Coordinates of C-alpha atoms and ligand atoms in Angstrom, one line a residue:
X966 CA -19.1 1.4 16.3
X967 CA -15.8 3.3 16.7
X968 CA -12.3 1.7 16.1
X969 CA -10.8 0.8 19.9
X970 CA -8.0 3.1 20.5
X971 CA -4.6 2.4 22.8
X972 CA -6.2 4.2 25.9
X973 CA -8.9 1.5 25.9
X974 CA -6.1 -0.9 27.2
X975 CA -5.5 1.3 30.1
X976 CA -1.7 1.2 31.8
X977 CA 0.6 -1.3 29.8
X978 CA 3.5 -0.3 31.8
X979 CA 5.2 -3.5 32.9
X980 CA 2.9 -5.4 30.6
X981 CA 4.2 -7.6 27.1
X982 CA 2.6 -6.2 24.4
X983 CA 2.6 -7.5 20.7
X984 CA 2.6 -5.0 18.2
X985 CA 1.7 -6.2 14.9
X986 CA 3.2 -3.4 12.4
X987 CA 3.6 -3.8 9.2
X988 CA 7.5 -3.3 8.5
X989 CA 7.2 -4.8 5.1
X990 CA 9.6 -2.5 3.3
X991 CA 11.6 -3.0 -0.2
X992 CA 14.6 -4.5 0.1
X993 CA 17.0 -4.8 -2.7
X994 CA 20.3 -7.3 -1.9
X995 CA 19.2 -7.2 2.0
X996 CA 19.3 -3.0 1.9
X997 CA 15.9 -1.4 2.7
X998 CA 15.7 1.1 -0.1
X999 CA 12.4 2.6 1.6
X1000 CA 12.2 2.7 5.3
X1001 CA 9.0 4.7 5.2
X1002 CA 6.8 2.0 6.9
X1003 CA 9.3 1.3 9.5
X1004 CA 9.3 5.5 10.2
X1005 CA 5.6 5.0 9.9
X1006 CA 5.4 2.6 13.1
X1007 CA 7.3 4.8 14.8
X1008 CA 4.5 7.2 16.7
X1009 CA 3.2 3.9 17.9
X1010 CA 5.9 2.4 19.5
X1011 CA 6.8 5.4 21.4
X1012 CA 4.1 5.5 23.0
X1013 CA 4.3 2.4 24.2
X1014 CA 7.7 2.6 25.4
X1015 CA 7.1 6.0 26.9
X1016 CA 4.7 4.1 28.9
X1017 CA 7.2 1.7 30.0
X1018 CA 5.9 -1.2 28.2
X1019 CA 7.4 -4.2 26.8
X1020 CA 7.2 -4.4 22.7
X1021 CA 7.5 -7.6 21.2
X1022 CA 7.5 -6.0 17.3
X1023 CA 6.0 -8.5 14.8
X1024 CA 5.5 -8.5 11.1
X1025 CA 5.4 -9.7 7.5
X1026 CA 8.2 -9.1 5.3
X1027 CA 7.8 -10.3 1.5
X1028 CA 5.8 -13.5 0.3
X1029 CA 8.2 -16.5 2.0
X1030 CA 5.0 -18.7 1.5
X1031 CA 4.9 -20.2 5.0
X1032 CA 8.8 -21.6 5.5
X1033 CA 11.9 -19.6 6.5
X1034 CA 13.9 -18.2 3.9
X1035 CA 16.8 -15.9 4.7
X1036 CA 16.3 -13.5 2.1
X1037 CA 12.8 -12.6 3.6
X1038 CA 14.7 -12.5 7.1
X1039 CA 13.0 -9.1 9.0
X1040 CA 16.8 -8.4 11.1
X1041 CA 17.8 -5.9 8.8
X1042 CA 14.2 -3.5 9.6
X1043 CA 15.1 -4.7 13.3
X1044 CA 18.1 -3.0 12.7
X1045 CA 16.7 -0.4 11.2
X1046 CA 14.2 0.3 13.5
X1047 CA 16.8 0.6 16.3
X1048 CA 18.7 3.3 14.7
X1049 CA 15.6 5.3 14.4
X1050 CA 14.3 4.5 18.0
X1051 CA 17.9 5.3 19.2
X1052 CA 17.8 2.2 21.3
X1053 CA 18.7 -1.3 21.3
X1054 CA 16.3 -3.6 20.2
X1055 CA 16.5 -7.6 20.3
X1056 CA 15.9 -9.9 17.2
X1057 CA 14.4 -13.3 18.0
X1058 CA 15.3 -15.7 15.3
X1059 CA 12.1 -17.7 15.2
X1060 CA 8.6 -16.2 15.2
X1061 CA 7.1 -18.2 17.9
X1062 CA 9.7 -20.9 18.9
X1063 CA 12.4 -21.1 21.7
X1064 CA 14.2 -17.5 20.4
X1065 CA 11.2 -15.7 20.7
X1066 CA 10.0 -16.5 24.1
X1067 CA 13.9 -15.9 25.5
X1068 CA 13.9 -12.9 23.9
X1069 CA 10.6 -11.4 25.2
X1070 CA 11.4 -13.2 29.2
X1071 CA 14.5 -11.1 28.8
X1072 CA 12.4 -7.7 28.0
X1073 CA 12.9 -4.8 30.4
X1074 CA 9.5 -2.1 30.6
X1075 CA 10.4 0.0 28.0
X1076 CA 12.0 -2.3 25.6
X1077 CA 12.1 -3.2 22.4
X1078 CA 12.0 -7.2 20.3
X1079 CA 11.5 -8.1 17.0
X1080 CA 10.3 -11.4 16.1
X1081 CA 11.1 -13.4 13.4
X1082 CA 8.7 -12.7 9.8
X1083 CA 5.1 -13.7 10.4
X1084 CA 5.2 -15.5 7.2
X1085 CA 7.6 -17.5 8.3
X1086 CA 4.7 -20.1 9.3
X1087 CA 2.0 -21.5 7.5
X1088 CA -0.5 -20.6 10.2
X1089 CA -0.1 -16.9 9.8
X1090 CA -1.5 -16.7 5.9
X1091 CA -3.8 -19.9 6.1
X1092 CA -7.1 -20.4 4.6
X1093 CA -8.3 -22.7 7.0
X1094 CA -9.0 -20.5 10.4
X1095 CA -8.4 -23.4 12.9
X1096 CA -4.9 -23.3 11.4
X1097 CA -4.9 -19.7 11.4
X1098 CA -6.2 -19.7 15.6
X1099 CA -4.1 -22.2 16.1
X1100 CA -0.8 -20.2 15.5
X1101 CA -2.5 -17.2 17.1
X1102 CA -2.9 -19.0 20.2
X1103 CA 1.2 -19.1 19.8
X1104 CA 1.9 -15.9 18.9
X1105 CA -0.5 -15.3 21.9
X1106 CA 1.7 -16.6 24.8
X1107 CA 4.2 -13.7 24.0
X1108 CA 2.4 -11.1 25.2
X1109 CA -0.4 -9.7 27.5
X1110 CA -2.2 -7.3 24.9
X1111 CA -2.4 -6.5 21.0
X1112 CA -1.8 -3.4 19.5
X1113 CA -2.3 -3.5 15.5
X1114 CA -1.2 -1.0 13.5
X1115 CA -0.3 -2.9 10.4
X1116 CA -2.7 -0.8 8.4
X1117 CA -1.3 -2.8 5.0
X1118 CA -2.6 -5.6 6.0
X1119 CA -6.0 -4.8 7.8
X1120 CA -7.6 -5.7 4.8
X1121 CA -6.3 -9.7 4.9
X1122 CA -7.9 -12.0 7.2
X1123 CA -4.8 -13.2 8.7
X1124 CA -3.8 -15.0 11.6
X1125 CA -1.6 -12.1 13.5
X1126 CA -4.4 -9.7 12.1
X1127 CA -7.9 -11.2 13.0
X1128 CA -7.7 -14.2 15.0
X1129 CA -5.1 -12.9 17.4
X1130 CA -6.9 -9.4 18.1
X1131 CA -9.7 -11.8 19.2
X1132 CA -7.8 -14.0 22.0
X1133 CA -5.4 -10.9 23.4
X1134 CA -7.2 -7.6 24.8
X1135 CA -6.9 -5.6 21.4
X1136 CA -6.9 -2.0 20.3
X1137 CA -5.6 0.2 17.3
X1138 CA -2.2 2.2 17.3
X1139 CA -1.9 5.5 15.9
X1140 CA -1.0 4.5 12.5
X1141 CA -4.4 2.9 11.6
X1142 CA -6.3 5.7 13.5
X1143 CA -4.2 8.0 11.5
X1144 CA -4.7 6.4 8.1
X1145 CA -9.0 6.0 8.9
X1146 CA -9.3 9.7 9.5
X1147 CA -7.3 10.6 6.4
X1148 CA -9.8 7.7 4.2
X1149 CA -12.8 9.5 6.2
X1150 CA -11.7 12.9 4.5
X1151 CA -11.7 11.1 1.3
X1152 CA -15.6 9.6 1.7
X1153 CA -17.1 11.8 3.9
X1154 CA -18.0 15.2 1.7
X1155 CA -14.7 15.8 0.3
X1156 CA -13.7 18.9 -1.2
X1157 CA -14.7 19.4 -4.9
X1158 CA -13.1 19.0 -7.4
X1159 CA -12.3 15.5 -6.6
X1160 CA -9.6 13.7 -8.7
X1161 CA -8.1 9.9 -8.4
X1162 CA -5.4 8.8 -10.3
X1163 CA -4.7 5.5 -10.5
X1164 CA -2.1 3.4 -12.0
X1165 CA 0.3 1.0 -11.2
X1166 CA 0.7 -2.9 -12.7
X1167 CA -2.2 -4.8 -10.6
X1168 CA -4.5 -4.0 -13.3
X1169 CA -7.6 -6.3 -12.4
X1170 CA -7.6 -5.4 -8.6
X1171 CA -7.8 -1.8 -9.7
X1172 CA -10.5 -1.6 -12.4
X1173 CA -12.6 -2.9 -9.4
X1174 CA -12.7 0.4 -7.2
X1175 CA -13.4 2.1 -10.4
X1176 CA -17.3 1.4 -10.3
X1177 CA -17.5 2.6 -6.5
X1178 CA -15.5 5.9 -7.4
X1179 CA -17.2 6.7 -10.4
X1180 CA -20.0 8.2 -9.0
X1181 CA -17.8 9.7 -6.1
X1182 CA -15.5 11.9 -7.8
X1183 CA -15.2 14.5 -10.8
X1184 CA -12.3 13.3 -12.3
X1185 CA -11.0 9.9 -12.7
X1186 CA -7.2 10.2 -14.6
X1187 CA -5.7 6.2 -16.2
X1188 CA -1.8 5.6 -16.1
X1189 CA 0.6 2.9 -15.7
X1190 CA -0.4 -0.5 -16.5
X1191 CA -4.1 -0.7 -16.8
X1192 CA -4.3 2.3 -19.3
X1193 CA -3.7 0.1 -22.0
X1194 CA -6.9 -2.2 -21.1
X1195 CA -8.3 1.1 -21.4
X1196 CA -7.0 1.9 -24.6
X1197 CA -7.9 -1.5 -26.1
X1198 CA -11.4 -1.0 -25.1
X1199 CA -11.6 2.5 -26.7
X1200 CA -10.2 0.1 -30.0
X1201 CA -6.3 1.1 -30.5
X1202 CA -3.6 -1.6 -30.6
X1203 CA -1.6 -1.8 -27.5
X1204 CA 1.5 -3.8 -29.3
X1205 CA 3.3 -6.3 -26.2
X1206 CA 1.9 -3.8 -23.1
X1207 CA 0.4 -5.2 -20.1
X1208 CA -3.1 -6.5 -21.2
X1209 CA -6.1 -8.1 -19.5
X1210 CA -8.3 -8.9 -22.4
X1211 CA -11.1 -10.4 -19.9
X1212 CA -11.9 -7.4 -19.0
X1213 CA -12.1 -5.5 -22.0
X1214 CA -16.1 -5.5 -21.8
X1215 CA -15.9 -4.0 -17.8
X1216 CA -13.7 -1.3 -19.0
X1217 CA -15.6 -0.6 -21.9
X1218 CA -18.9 -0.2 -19.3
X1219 CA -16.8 1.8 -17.2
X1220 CA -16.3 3.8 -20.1
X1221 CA -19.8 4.3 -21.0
X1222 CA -20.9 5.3 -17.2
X1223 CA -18.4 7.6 -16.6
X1224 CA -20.0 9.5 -19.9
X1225 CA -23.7 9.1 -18.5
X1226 CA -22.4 10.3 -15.3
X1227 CA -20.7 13.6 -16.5
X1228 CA -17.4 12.2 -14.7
X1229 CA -14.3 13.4 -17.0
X1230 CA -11.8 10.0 -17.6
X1231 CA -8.8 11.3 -18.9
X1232 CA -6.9 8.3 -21.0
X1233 CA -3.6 9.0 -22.0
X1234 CA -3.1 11.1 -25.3
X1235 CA 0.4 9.9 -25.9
X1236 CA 2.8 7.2 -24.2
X1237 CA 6.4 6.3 -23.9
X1238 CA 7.2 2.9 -26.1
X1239 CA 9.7 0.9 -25.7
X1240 CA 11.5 -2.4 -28.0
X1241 CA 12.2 -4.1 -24.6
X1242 CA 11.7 -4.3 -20.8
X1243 CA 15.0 -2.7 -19.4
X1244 CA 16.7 0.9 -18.7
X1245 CA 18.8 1.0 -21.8
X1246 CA 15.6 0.3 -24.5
X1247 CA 15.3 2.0 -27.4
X1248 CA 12.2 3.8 -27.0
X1249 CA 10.0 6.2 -29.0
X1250 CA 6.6 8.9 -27.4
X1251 CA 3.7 7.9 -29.7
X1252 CA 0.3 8.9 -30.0
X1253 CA -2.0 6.6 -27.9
X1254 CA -3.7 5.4 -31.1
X1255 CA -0.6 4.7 -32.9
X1256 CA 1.3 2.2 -30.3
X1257 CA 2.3 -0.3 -33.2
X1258 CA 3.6 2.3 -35.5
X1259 CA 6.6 2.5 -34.3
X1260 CA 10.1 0.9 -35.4
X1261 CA 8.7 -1.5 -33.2
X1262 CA 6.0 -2.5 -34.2
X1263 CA 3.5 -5.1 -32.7
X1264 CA 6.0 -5.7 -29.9
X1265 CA 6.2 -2.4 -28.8
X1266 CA 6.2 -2.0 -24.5
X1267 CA 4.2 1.0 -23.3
X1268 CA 6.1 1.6 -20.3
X1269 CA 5.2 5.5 -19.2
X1270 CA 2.7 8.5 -19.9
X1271 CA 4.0 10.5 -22.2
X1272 CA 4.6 14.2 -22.2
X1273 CA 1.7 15.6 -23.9
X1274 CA -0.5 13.3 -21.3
X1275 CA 1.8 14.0 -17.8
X1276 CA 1.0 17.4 -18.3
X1277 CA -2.5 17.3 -18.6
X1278 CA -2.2 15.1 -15.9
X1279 CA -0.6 17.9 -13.7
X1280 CA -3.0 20.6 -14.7
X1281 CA -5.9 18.1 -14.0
X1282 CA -4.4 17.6 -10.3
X1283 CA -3.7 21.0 -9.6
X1284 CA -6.7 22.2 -9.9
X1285 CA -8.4 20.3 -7.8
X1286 CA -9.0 20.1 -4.2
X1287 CA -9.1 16.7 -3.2
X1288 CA -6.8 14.5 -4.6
X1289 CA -5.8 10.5 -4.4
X1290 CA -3.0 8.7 -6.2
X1291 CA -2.7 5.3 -6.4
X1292 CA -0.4 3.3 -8.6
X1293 CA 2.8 4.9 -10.9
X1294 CA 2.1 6.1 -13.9
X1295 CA 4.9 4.0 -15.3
X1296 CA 8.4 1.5 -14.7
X1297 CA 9.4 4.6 -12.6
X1298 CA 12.4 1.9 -10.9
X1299 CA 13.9 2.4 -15.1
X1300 CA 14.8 6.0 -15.0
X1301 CA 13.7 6.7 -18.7
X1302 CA 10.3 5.8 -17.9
X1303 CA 9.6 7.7 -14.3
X1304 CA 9.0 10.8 -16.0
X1305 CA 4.8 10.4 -16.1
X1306 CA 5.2 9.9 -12.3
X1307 CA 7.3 12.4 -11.3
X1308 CA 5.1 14.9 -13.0
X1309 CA 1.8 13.5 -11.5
X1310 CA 3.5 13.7 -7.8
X1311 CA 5.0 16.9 -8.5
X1312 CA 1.8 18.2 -9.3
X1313 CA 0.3 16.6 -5.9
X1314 CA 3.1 18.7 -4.3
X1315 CA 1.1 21.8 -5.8
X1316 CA -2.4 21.0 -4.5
X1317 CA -4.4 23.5 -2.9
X1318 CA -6.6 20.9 -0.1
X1319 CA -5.7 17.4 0.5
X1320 CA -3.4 15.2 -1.1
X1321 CA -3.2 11.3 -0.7
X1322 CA -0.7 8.8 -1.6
X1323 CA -1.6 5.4 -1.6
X1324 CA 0.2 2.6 -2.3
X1325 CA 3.8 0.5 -1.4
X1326 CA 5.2 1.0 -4.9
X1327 CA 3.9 4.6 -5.1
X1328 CA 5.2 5.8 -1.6
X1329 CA 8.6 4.4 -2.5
X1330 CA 8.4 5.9 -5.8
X1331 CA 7.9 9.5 -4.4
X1332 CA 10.8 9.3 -2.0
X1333 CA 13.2 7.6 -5.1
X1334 CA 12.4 10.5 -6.7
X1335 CA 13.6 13.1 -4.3
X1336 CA 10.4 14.3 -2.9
X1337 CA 9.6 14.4 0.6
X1338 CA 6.7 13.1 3.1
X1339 CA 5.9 16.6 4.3
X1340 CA 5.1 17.7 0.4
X1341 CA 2.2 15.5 0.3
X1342 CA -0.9 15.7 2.8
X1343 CA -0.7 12.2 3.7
X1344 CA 1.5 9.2 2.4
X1345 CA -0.6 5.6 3.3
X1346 CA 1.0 2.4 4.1
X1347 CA -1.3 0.5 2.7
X1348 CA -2.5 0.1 -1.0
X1349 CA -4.7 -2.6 -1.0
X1350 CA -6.3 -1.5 1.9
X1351 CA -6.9 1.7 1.0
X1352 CA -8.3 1.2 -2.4
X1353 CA -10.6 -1.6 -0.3
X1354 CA -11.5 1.2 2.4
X1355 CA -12.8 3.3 -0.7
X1356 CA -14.6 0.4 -2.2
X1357 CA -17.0 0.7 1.0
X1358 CA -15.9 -3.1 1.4
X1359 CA -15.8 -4.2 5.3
X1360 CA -12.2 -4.9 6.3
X1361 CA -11.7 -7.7 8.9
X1362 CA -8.5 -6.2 10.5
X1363 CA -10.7 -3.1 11.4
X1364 CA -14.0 -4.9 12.2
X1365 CA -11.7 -7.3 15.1
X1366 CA -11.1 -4.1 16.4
X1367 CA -14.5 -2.8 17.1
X1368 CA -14.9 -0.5 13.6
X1369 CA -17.8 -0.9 11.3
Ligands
ADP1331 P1 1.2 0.3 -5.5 O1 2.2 -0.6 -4.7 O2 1.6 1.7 -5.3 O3 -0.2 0.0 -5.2 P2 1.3 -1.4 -7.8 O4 2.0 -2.5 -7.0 O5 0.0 -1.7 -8.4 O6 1.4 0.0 -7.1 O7 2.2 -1.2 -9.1 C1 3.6 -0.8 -9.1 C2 4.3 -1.3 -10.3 O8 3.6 -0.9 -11.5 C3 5.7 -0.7 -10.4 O9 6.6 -1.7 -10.1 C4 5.8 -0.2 -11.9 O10 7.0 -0.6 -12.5 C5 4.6 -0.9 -12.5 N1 4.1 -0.3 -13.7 C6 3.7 1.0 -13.9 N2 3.4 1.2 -15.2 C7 3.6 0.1 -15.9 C8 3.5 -0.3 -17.2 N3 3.1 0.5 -18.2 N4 3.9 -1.6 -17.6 C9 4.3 -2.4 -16.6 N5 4.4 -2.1 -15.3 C10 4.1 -0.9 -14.9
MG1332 MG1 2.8 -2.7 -5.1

């Protein structure tokens, strides 16, 4: 069944319609450093506005775990988003409390509010669903229709997510419908050769797309934190580097069926070691077999690719013809370590056929390193969902909407 779109709403001019984006962006001492997701929304809320609706903007910023918390406050994105709309738009201080429904009574067709973070309330994140409907059935009363186009989040059964898209008339924005046809290019008979690189620091929700894209693509190319699992596995010492040792013995199958199944993985031949965790480490580029035989010794940090390895790296990406990145290749946010993924996205720049971005981190990397959305065939909001969307799994934010 096909995902419902906006037009399957019909006219929402004069109507109150919740759009649930997802405007969680860095922030670093209440600055957004990467307004990507907020530009992201943007096609979406247009729309609506050019249609003389009323937006009530909701979202999740950060992890407050259920209570308010200043710091996790979305009225600097509100901001944000105003500047780039060119418009005033409201901020409601609470999410579904007295703030919120003054501010979306005092919405003329056309404009914009921004409610308070999502996450703000214990319903919105809950495992138990009548605690979940229940603050749906809140956020409910603030509007007439749903739009979701959090496609970060599509992959989290969560109450602004799932159980509100079943109480209000629901459909997709143009985000999600962009991000689904970009994931179908990826599955559906993509261009060959096909290379994913992954990388990144959340090592045991990564190894597990690793078994569905083994027998999907050529090339399958390890950085950033869970190379080092993959080094321990192929037996070199990994000194003090990010380690899962419980999954030594899936990597090491991994291992083994990417050789039965004529798929290249390419493991680092060299990384960047450093004595400690911070920009002005001393740090050495060692062979990926020798990580302890540094000055440092067993407490050694592997914290990029190294030279040798980013440049296979490259040549491994440009020459292929369908390409998706997920994860940095290193501590890129420490300058002396963002070289392995400033080579792999510069090299993504270079591809002839369709490259893919995936990832929070890795979005925000590319931009902090100077490169542009429009050097890239398509930048994704969403990490987590993506690599699920590959994984063939069934994501509940998609199915509420009709998709399967
Ligand atoms: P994304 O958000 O793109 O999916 P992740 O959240 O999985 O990516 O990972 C991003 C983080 O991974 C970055 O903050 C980066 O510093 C970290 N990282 C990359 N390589 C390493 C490494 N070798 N050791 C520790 N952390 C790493
Ligand atoms: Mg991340």
């Amino acid at each position: 069944m096909a995902l419902r779109t906006l037009d399957s709403l019909g006219s929402l001019a004069g109507k109150r319609v919740v759009v649930r984006c997802d405007l969680n962006v860095p922030l670093r001492d209440g600055v957004i450093t990467d307004d990507g997701r907020v530009r992201a929304s943007l096609p979406t809320l247009n729309a609506l506005i050019n249609q003389g609706a009323r937006l009530v903007v909701c979202s999740h910023l950060g992890r407050p775990d259920g209570e308010p918390n200043p710091e996790y406050s979305l009225e600097p994105v509100a901001q944000r988003l105003s500047e780039l709309l060119g418009s005033p738009v409201a901020f409601a201080r609470d999410t579904v409390g007295e703030s919120a429904q003054e501010a979306v009574a005092a919405l003329e067709d056309g404009g914009v509010a921004v409610i308070e973070n999502l996450r703000f309330n214990p319903g919105e994140t809950s495992k138990d669903a009548g605690e979940r409907t229940e603050f749906a059935e809140q956020l409910a009363t603030l509007g007439d229709a749903l739009v979701s186009d959090g496609f970060g989040v599509v992959h989290r059964k969560q109450a602004s997510v799932y159980e509100l898209a079943e109480i209000l008339p629901s459909a997709a924005g143009l985000l999600i419908a962009t991000e689904l046809d970009v994931l179908d290019r990826l599955t559906e008979k993509p261009e060959r050769p096909y290379t994913v690189v992954l990388g990144g620091s959340k090592v045991s929700d990564k190894l597990g797309v690793i078994s569905h894209l083994l027998p999907r693509v050529d090339r399958l190319l390890v950085g950033g934190g869970m190379l080092f699992t993959f080094l321990a596995a192929a037996g070199h010492k990994v000194g003090a580097s990010l380690l899962e040792v419980d999954q030594l013995d899936i990597v090491k199958g991994y291992i083994d069926e990417a050789r039965e199944r004529g798929v290249e993985l390419v493991l680092p031949t060299d990384v960047v070691v450093a004595a400690s965790f911070s920009a002005d480490a001393d740090h050495v580029v060692t062979a990926a077999d020798a990580i302890e035989e540094t000055p440092f010794g067993a407490s050694g940090l592997g914290l990029d690719i190294g030279p040798d390895t980013a440049a296979a790296f490259a040549e491994a990406i440009r020459g292929s013809r369908t390409v998706f990145w997920n994860g940095p290749m290193g501590v890129f946010e420490l300058a002396p370590f963002a070289a392995g993924t400033k080579a792999v996205a510069q090299a993504l720049t270079e591809v002839d056929g369709l490259s893919v971005v995936g990832g929070g981190d890795s979005a925000a990397a590319v931009r902090q390193l100077g490169f542009t959305d429009d050097q890239f065939g398509h930048i994704s909001t969403g990490g987590g969902a993506s690599l699920e969307f590959l994984e063939g799994k069934k994501l509940p934010g998609l199915e509420v909407l009709g998709w399967s």
